[in-house]
XYZ file of C-alpha atoms in Angstrom:
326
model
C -11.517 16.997 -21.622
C -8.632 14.707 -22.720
C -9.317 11.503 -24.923
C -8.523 9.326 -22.422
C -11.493 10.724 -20.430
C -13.467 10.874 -22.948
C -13.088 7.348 -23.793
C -13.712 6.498 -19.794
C -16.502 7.870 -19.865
C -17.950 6.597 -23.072
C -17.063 3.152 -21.282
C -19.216 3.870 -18.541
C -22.226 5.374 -20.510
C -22.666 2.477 -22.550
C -22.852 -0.253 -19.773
C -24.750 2.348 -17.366
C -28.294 1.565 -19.197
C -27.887 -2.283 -19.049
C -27.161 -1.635 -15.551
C -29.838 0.140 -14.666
C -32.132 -2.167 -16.094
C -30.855 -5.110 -13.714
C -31.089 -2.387 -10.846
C -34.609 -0.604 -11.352
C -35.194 2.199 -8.849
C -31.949 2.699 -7.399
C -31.150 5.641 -6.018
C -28.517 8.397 -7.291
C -26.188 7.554 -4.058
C -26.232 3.564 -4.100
C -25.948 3.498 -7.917
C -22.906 6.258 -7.887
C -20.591 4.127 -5.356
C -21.112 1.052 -7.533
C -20.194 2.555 -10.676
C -17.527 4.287 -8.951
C -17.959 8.439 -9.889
C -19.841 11.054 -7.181
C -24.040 11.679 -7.270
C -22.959 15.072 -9.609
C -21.194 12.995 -12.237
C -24.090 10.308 -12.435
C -26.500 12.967 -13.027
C -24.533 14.963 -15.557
C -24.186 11.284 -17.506
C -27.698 10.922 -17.185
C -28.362 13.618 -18.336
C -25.999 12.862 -21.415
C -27.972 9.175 -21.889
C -31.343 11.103 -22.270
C -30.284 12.659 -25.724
C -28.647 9.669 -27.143
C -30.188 6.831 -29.417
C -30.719 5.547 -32.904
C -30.119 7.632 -35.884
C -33.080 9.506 -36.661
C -32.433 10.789 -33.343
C -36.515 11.392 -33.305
C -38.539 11.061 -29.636
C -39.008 7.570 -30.282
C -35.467 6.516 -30.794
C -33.828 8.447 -28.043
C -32.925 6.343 -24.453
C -35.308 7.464 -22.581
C -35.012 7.397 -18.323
C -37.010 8.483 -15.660
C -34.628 9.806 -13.017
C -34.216 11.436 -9.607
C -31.670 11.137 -6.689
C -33.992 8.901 -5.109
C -35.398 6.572 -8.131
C -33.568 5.611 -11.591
C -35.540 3.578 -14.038
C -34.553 2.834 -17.918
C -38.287 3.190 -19.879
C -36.545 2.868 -23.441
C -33.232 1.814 -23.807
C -32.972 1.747 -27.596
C -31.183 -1.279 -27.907
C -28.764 -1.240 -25.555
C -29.470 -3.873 -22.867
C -26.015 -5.308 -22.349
C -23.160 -3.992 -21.418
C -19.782 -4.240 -23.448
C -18.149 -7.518 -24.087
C -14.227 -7.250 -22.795
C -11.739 -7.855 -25.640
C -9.437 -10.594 -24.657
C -6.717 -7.960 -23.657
C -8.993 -6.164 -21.345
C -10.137 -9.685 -19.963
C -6.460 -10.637 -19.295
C -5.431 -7.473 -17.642
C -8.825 -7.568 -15.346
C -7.371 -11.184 -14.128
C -3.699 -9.881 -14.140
C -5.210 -7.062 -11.507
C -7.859 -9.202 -9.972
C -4.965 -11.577 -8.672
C -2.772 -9.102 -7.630
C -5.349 -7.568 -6.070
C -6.938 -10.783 -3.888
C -3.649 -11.542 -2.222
C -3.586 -8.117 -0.291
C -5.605 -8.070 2.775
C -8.991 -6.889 3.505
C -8.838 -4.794 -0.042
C -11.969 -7.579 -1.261
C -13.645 -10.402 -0.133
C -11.526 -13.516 -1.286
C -14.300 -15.788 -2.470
C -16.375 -13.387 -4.356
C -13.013 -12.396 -6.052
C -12.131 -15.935 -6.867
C -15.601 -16.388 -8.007
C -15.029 -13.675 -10.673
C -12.238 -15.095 -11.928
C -13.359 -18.220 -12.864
C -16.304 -16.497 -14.522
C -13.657 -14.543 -17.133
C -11.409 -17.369 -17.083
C -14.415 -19.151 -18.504
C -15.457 -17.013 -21.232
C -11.802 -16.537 -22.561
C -12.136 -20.235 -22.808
C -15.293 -20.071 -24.358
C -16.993 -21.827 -21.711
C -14.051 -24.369 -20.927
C -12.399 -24.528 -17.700
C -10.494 -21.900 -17.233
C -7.995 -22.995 -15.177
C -7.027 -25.346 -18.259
C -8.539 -28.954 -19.019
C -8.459 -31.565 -16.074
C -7.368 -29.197 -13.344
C -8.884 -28.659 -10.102
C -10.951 -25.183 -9.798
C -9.100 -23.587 -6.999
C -10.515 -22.682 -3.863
C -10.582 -19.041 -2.397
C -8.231 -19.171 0.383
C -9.830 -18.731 4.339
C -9.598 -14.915 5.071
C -8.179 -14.076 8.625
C -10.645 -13.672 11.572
C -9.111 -9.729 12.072
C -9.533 -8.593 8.441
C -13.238 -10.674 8.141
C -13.921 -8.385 10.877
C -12.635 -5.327 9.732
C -14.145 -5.409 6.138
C -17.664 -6.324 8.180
C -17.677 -3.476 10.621
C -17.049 -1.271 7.394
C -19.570 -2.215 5.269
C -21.903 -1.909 8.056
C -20.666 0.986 9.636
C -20.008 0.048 12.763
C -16.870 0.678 15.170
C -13.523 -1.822 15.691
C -11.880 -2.785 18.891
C -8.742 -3.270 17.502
C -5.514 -4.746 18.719
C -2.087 -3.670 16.518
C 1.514 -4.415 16.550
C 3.200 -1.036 16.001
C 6.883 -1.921 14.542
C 8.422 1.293 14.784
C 7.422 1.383 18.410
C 7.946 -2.407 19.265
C 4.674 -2.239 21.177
C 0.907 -4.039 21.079
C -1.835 -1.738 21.720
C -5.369 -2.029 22.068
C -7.467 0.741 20.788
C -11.001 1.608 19.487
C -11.365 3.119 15.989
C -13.729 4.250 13.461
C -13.484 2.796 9.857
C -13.128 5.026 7.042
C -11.884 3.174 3.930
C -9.137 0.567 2.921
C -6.454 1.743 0.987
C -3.438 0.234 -0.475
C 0.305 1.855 0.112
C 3.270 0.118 -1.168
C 1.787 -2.736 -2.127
C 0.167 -3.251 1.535
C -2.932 -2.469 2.250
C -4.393 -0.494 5.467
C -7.159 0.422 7.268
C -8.007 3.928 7.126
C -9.702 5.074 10.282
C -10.594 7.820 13.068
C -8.482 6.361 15.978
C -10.110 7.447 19.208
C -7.284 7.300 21.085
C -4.989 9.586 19.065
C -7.894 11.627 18.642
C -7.053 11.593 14.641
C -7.164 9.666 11.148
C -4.679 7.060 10.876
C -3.515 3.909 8.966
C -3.668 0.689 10.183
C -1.498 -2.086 8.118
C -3.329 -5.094 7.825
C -0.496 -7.464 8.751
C -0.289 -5.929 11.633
C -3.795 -5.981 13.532
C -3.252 -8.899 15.395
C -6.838 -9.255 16.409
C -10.185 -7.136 16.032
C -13.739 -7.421 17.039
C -16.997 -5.474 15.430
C -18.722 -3.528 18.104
C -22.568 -3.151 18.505
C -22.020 0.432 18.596
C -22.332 2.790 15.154
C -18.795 4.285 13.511
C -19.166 7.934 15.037
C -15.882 9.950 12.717
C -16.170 13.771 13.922
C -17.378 15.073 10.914
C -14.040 17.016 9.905
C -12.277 13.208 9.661
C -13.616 12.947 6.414
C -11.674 16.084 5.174
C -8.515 14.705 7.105
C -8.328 11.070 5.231
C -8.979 13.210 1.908
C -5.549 15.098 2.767
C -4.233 11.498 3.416
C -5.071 10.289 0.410
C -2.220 8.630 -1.437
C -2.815 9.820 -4.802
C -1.772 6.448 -6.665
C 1.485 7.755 -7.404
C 0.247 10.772 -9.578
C 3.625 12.286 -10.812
C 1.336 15.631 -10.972
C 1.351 15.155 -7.143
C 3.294 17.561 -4.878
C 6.224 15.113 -3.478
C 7.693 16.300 -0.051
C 10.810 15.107 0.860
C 11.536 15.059 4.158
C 13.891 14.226 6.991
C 12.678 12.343 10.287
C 14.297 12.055 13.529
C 15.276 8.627 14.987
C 12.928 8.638 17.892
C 9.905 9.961 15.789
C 9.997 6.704 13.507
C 6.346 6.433 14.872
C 5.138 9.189 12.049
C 6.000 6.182 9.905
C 3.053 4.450 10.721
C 0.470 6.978 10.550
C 1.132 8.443 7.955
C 1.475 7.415 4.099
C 5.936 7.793 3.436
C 7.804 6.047 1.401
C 11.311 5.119 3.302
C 14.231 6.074 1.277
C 16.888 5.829 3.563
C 18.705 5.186 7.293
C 21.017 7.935 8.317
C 23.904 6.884 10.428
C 22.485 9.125 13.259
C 19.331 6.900 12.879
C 17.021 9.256 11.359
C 14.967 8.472 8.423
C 14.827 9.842 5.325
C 11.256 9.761 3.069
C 8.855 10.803 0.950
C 5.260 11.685 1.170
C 2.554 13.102 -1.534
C 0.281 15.742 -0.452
C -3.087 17.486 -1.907
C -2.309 21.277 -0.791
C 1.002 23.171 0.296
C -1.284 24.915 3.467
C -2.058 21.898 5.000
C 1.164 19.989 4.334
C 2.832 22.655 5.863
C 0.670 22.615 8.978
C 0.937 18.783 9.226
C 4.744 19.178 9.017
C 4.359 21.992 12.043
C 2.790 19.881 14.271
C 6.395 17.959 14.681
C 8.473 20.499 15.484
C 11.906 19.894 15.342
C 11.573 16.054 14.763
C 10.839 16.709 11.178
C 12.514 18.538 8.397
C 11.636 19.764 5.347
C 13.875 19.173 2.411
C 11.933 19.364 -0.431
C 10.419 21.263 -2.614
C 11.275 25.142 -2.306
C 7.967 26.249 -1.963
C 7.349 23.901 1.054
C 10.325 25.022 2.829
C 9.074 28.196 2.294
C 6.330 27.664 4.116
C 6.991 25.957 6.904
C 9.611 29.076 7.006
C 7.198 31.312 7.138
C 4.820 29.736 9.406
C 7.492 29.151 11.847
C 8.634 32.487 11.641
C 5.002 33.833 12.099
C 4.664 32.018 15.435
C 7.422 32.603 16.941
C 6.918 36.296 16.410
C 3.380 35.970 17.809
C 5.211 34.564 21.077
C 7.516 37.362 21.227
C 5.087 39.430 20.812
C 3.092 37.922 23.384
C 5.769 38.636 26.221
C 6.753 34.720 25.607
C 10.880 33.821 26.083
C 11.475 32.205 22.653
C 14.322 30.188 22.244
């Protein structure tokens, strides 16, 4: 495990007992998504807390929990009932991200966000105004009825009818859809969702839902959706990422928008040349299948190679089927 992971982890260890403490008896699953790490991890760290403590190291200085997927309650915590004060770099660089992070859409609610940053504006002032002496504290600014409604229907599950401007198109469409997650791309940030129309997971830009409405009804994603936004995912950028590079037809600028790319350029002959980051070579290359000729493969080798070879393998199966190919 690499130092940086290491320390990460140390990080969350440490301010995992004071939060238990302020959250007796939560279960494995609620107390996982806060902290951010799967059920496995948070038992394995649990696990790790049980046989740490004081030096001496005896039964009666060791953290002691009582623990189970459904209940987790601290019954010695050997000191440690707060969790780590941020050094003033760490404070700055949580604001630095926390207002980058407010103006995007739908990625948090505005006024808890705004909330939080007056809180660690405060205690880098040492309980002054943050904001500096004499000026107003600001107001969180009123979120848009659409992405109110969106961030709503996917706390609580529940479906969207959803009205979106698609700009590759030129059209407005009305469709029902069934949230997943929010993610950010290119500094904009989407709705990730099982569209029911399309019959698959797609990405919805924020700025472009022109209207949306929670519905009574449950969110009801066919269970192999999950699996498909996982292959979506957009892998912040990891340079240990597979990159495809890839070649798009003028009249199939619509894969733009459902799809995480990265424009690069306008051909003359209007197609589109982009990027796109992808978890595993088989499914990338049976995404890339599924467009026949309107997209190429450029990049990488071993891509090309398989869309190759998949091509190759069908058409064969056609021939062999008494199928004209041509």
């Amino acid at each position: 495990m690499s130092n940086t992971r290491l320390s990460v982890r140390l990080s969350r260890l440490l301010n995992m007992i004071p939060y238990f403490i302020a959250n007796p008896g939560i279960s494995a699953a609620e107390a996982a998504a806060d902290l951010g790490v799967t059920t496995k991890q948070l038992m394995s760290d649990l696990n790790q807390l049980w046989m740490c403590g004081l030096p001496g190291y005896g039964p009666g200085d060791l953290i002691d929990l009582s623990f189970s997927e459904e209940s987790i309650e601290v019954t010695f915590s050997a000191g440690i009932d707060r969790p780590l004060r941020l050094t003033s770099t760490e404070a700055t660089a949580l604001l630095v991200a926390l207002r980058s992070i407010v103006e995007m859409p739908g990625m948090v609610d505005p006024t808890a966000a705004y909330a939080a940053i007056a809180k660690i504006e405060s205690a880098i002032a040492g309980g002054g105004v943050g904001a500096g002496e004499g000026e107003e504290p600001r107001v969180a600014p009123m979120e848009a009825p659409a992405v109110a409604a969106v961030r709503s229907a996917l706390a609580r599950q529940h479906a969207l009818r959803i009205v979106y401007y698609s700009a590759s198109r030129d059209v407005v469409s009305e469709r029902v859809v069934d949230p997943i997650r929010i993610v950010l791309v290119d500094d904009n940030s989407y709705l990730q969702a099982w569209c029911r129309q399309a019959e698959g997971v797609r990405l919805f830009r924020f700025d472009r839902i022109e209207a949306a409405t929670e519905l009574d009804e449950p969110a009801r994603p066919p269970s192999h959706a999950a699996a498909a936004a996982a292959a979506l995912d957009l892998f912040q950028e990891d340079p240990a990422v597979p990159l495809a590079r890839l070649r798009i037809r003028g009249d199939y600028g619509w894969v733009l928008d459902q799809y995480p790319m990265h424009r690069l350029a306008v051909h003359p002959d209007g197609s589109l040349e982009t990027t796109m980051r992808f978890a595993t070579l088989d499914w990338m290359a049976r995404l890339l299948l599924g467009f026949g000729s309107g997209v190429t493969v450029l990049g990488p080798p071993e891509l090309v190679a398989a869309v190759r070879e998949r091509s190759d393998a069908a058409l064969a199966a056609y021939a062999e089927a008494g199928f004209e190919v041509r």
